[in-house]
Short mmCIF file of C-alpha atoms in Angstrom, two decimals:
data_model
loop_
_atom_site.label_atom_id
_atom_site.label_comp_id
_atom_site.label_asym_id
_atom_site.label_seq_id
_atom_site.Cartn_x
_atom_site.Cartn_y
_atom_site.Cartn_z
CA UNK A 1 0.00 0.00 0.00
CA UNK A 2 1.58 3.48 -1.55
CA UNK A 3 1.92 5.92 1.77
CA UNK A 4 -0.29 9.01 1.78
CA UNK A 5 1.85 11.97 0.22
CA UNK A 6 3.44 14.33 2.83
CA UNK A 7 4.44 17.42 0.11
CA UNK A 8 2.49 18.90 -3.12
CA UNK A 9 4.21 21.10 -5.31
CA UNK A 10 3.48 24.71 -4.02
CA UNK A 11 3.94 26.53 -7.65
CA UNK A 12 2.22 25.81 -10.86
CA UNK A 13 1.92 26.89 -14.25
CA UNK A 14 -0.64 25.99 -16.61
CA UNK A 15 0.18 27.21 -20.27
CA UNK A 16 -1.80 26.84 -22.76
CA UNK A 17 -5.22 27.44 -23.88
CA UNK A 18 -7.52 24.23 -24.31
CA UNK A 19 -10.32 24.67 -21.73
CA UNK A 20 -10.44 21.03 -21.32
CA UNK A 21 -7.06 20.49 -20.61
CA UNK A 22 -6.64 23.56 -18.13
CA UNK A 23 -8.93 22.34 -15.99
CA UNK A 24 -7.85 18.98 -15.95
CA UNK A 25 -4.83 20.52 -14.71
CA UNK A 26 -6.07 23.01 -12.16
CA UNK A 27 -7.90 19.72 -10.76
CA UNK A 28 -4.77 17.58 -10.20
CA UNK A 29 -3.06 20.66 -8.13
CA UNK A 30 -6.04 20.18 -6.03
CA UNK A 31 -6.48 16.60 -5.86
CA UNK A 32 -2.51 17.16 -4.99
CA UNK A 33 -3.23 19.26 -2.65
CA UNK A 34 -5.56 16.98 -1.14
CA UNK A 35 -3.63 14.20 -0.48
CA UNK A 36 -1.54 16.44 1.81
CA UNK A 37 -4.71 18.11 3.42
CA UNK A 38 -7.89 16.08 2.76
CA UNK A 39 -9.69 19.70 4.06
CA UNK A 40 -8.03 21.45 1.39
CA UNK A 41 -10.32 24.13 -1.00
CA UNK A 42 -9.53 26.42 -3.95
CA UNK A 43 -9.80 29.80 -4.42
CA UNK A 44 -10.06 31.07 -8.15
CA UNK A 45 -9.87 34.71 -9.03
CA UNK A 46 -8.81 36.14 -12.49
CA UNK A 47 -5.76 38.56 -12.15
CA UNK A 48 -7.77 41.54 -13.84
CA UNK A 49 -9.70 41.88 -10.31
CA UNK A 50 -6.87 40.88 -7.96
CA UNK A 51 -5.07 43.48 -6.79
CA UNK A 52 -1.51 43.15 -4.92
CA UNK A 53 -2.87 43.33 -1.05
CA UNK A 54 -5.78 40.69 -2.29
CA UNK A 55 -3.18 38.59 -3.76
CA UNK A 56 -1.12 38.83 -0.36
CA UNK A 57 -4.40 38.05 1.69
CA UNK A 58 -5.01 35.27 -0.23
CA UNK A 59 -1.52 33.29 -0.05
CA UNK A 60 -0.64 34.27 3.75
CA UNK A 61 -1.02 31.11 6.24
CA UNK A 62 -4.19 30.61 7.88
CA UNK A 63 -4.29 30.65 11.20
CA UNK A 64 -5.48 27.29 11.22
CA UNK A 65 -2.92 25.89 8.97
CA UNK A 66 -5.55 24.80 6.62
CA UNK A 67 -4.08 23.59 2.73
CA UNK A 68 -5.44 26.18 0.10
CA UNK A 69 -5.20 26.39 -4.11
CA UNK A 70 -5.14 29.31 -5.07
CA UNK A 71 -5.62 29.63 -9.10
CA UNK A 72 -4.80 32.97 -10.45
CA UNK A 73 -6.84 32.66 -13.98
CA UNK A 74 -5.94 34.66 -17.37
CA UNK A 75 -2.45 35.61 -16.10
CA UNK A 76 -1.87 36.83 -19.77
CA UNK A 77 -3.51 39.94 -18.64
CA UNK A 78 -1.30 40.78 -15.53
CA UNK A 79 -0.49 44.05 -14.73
CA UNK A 80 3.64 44.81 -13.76
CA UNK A 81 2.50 45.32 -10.27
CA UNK A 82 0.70 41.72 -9.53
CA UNK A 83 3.46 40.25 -11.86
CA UNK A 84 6.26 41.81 -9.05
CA UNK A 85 4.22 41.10 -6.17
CA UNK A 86 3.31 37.18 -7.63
CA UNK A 87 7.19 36.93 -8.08
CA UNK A 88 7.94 38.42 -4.59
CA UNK A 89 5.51 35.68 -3.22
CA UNK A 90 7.26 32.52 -5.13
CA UNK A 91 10.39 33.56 -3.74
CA UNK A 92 9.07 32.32 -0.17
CA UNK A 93 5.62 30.30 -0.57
CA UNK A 94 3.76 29.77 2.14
CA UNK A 95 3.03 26.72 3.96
CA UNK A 96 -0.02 24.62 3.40
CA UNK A 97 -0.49 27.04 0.16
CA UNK A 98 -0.26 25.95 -3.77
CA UNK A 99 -0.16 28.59 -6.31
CA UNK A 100 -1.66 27.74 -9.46
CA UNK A 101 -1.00 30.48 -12.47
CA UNK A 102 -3.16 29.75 -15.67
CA UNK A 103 -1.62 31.40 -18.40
CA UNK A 104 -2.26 31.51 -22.43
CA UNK A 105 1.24 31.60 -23.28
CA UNK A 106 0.25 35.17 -24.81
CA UNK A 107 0.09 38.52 -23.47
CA UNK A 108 -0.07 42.55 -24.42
CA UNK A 109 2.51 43.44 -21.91
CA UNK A 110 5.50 42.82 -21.39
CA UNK A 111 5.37 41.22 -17.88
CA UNK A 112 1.95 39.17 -18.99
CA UNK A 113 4.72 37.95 -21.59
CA UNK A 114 7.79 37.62 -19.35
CA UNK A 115 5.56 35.77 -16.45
CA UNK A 116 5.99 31.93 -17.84
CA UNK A 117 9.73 31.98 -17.92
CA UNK A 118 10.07 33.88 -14.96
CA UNK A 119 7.48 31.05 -13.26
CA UNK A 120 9.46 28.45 -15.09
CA UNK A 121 12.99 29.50 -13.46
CA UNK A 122 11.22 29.81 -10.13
CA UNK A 123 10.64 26.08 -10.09
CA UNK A 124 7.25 26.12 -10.97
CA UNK A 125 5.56 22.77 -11.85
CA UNK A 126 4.42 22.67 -15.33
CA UNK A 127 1.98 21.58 -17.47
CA UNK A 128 1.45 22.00 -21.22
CA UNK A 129 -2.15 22.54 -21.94
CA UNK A 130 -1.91 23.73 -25.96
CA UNK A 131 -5.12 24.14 -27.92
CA UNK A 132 -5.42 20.83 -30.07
CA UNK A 133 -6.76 22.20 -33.46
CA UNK A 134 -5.21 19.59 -35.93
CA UNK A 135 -6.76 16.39 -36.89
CA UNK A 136 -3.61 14.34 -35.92
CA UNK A 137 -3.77 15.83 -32.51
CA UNK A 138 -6.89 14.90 -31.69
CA UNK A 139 -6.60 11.26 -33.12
CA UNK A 140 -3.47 10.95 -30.28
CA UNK A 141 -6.25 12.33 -27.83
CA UNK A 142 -8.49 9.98 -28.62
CA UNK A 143 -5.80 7.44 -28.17
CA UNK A 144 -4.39 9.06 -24.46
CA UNK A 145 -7.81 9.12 -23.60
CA UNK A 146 -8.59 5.30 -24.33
CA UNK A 147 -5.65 4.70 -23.07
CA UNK A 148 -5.70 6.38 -19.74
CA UNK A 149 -9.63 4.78 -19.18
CA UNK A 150 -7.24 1.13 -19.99
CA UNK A 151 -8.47 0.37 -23.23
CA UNK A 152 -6.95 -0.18 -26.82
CA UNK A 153 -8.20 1.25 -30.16
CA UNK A 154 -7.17 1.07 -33.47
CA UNK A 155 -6.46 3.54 -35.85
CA UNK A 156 -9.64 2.98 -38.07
CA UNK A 157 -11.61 3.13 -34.56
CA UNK A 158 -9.87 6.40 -34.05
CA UNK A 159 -11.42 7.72 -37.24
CA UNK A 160 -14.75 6.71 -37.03
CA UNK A 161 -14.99 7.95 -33.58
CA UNK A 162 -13.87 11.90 -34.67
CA UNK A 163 -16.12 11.23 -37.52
CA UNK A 164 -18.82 9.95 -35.24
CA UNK A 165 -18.51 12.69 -32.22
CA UNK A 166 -16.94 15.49 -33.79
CA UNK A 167 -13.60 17.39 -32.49
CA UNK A 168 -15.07 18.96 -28.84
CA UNK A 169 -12.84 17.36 -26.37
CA UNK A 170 -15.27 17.21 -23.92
CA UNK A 171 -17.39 15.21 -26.09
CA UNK A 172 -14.60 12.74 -27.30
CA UNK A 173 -13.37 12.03 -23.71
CA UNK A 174 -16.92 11.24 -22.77
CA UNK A 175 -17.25 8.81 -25.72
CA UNK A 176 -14.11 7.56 -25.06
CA UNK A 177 -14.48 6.40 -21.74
CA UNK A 178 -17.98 5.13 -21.85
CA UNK A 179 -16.81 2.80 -25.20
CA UNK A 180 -14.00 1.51 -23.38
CA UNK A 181 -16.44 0.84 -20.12
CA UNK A 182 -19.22 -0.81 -22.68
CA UNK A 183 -17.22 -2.75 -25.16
CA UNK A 184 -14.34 -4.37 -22.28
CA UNK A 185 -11.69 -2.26 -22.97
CA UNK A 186 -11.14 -3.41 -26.82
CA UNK A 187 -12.69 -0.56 -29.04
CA UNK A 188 -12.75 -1.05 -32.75
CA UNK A 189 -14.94 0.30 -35.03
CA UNK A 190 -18.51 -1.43 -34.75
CA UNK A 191 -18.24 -0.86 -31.27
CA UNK A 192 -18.03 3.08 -32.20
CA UNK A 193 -20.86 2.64 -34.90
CA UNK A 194 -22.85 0.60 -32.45
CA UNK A 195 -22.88 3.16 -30.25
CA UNK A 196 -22.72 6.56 -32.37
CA UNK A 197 -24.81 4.96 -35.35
CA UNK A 198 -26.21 7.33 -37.65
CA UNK A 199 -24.06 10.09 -36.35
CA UNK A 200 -20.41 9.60 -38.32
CA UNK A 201 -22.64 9.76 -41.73
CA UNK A 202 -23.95 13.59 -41.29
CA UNK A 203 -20.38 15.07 -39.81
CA UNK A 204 -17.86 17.05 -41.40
CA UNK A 205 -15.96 13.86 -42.53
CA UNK A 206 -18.62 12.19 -44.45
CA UNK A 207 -19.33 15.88 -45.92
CA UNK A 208 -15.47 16.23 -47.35
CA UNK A 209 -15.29 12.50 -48.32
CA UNK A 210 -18.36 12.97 -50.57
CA UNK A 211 -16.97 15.76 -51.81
CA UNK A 212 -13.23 14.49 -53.14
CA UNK A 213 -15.35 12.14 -54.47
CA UNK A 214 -17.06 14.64 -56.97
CA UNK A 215 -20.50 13.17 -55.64
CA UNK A 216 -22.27 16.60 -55.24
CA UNK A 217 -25.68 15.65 -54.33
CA UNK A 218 -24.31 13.23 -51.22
CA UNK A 219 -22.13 16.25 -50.53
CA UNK A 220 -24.97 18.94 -50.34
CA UNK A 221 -27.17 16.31 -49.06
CA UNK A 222 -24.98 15.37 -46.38
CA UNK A 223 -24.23 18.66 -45.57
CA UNK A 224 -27.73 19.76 -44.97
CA UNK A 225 -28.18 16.22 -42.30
CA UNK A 226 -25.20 18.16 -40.27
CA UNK A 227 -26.23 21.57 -40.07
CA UNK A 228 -29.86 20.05 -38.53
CA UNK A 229 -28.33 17.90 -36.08
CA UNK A 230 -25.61 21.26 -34.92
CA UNK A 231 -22.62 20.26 -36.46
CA UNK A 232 -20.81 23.61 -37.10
CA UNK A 233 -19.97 25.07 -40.36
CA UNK A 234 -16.35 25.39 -39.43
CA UNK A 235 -15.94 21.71 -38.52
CA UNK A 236 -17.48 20.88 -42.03
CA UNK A 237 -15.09 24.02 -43.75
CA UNK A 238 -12.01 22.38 -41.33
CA UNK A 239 -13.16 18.63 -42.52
CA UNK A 240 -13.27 19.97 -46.80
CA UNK A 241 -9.35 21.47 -45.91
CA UNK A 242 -8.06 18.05 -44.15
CA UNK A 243 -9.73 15.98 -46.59
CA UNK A 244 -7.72 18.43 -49.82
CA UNK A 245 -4.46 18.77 -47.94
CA UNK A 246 -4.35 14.89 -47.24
CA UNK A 247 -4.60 14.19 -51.00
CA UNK A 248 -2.21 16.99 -52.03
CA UNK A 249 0.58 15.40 -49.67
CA UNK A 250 -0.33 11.53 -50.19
CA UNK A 251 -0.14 12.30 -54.36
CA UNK A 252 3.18 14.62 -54.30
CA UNK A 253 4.96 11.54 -52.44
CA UNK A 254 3.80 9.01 -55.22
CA UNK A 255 2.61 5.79 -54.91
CA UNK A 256 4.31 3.49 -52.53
CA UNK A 257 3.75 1.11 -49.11
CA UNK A 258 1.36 3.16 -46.80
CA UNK A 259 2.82 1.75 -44.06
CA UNK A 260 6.72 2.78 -45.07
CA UNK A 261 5.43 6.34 -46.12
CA UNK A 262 3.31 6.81 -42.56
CA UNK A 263 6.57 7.74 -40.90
CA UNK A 264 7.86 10.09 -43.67
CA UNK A 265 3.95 11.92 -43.92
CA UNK A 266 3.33 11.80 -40.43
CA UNK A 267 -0.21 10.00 -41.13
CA UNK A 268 -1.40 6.76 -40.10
CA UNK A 269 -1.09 3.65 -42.72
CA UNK A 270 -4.73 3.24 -42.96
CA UNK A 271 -5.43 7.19 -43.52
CA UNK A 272 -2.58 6.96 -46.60
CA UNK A 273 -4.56 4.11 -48.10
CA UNK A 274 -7.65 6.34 -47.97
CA UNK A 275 -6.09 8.93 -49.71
CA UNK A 276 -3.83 6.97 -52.38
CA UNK A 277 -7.89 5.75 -53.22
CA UNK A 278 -8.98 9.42 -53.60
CA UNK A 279 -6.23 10.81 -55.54
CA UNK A 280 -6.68 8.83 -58.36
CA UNK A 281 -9.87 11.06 -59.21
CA UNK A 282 -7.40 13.99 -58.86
CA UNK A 283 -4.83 16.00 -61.07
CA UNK A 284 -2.61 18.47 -60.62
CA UNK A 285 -4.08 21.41 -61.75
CA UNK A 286 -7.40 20.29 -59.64
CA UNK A 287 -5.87 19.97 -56.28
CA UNK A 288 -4.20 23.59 -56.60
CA UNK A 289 -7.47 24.85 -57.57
CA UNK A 290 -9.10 22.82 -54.35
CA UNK A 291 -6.37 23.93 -51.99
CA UNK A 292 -7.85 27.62 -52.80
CA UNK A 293 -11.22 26.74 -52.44
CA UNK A 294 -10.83 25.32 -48.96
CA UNK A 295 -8.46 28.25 -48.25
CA UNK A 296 -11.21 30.43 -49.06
CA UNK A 297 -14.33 28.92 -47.68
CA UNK A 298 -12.69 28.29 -44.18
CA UNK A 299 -12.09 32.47 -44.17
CA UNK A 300 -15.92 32.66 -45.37
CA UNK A 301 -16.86 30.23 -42.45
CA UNK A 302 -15.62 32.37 -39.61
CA UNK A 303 -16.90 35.45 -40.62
CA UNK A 304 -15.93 36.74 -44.06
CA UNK A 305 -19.15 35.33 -45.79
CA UNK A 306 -22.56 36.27 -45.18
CA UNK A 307 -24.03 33.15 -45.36
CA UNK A 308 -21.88 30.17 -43.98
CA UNK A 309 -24.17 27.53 -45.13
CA UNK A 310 -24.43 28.94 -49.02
CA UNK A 311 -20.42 29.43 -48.85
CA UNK A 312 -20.11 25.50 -48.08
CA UNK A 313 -22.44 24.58 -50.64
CA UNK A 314 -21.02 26.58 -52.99
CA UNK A 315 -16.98 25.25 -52.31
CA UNK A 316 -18.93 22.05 -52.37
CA UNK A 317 -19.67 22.27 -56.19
CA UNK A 318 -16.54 24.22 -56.76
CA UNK A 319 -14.26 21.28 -55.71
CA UNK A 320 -16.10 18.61 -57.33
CA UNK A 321 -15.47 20.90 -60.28
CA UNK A 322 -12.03 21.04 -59.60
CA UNK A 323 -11.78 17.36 -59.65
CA UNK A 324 -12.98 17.60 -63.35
CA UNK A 325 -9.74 19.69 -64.31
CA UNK A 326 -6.81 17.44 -65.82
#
């Protein structure tokens, strides 16, 4: 039996901006925390309405010698003053108190900017929360996930769950522990279409692989399932790009073993195969023309069009035009 822990780390940074992430991480200084001092509680306050005497109140012992977190959110926005007086404080923590500073890795000024590597050289404990935007980094989130609730997945599982549930975090670490907990730990693809059927056909994916395709009324028609059921325009716009790029890449490297060419693309085996399938539709001249058109639409999707849902349809028809050109 492991011994209760008898320290915590009293100084942490968390950089980055994915909400799910940060939170995760604010939760295991406390759960930290707590293993120290079962009584422990957290204090949050954003740094925009914490001024230097509040800041002092709320890190000085208690006369009780209770554990506290306190979370200082949005550090990016610190002022010089908190930034000296938060420095003057790490130089002797006190007792029974954990300092956790959640910070974007951004900042106007120059101390919101100079605060993570000053944190850093203090010692601070820190964790790496960066906004997962790319598909490849939410297919290895899917896996950590799976992993962490102590199940397996395969790649084509992978897929079919982001095309199933979308790319909210929340949503796929939900998902991804429930499949593990219903199917044993082993999750392959019909358990993720057992239990997300009829979703993965009306998402972003099943939009963009209709469209490579040149199949423009499954395109449109899928298109229009998604926006009903909420699926947002820039997941569909984001889906068209990944869907264009991935054929660009897999048909400059030529034609070869998917799974020698994974390492050299960075792309799983099974998602070269996919593409090598695709590109034969596809010249030259039509994937420079498509690589515009998804260019284009995903500016028109976050805010440069009117009318999101005519700019889709519209880059819909324009790429299975493209796929026409030789």
């Amino acid at each position: 039996m492991t011994a209760p822990a008898t320290t915590t780390s009293p100084l942490h940074l968390v950089l980055g901006e994915e909400e799910l992430l940060v939170e995760r991480a604010v939760r295991a200084a406390l759960d930290s925390a707590r293993l120290v001092d079962p009584a422990a509680d957290m204090t949050r306050v954003r740094v925009s309405d914490l001024t230097p005497p509040a800041l002092a109140e709320l890190v000085s012992p208690s006369l009780f010698s209770e554990g506290r977190v306190v979370v200082l959110d949005a550090a990016q926005d610190i002022s010089q003053e908190l930034a000296d007086a938060v420095m003057s404080y790490v130089k002797s923590p006190a007792d029974g108190v954990v300092l956790v500073v959640v910070h974007t890795g951004g900042g106007r000024s120059k101390a919101a900017k100079a605060l993570p590597a000053a944190l850093r050289k203090a010692g601070a404990q820190i964790t790496d929360c960066p906004k997962i935007t790319k598909l490849a980094e939410r297919e290895a989130f899917v896996r950590n996930e799976i992993r962490q609730a102590g199940g397996r997945i395969d790649a084509a599982a992978v897929a079919a769950l982001i095309d199933a549930v979308g790319s909210n975090l929340r949503e796929l670490a939900s998902a991804a522990a429930q499949l593990v907990a219903d199917s044993g730990g082993k999750v392959d693809q019909d358990a993720v279409r057992r239990y997300h059927r009829g979703r993965a056909d009306v998402t972003g994916f099943a939009v963009a692989e209709n469209a490579v395709a040149g199949d423009r009324s499954a395109a449109l028609e899928s298109m229009r399932w998604a926006e009903q059921i909420g699926v947002p325009h820039v997941l569909v716009a984001d889906a068209l790009a990944d869907a264009v790029r991935t054929i660009a890449r897999v048909s400059a490297a030529g034609r070869g073993n998917p799974n020698q060419m994974a390492g050299e693309l960075g792309m799983p085996p099974w998602k070269i195969r996919k593409a090598q399938g695709q590109a034969r539709g596809w010249g030259a001249a039509g994937l420079n023309k498509a690589m515009a058109i998804v260019a284009r639409v995903n500016a028109e999707v976050k805010g440069a069009a009117a009318d999101p849902s005519y700019a889709l349809e519209r880059a819909i028809l324009d790429l299975a035009d493209a796929r026409d050109l030789r």
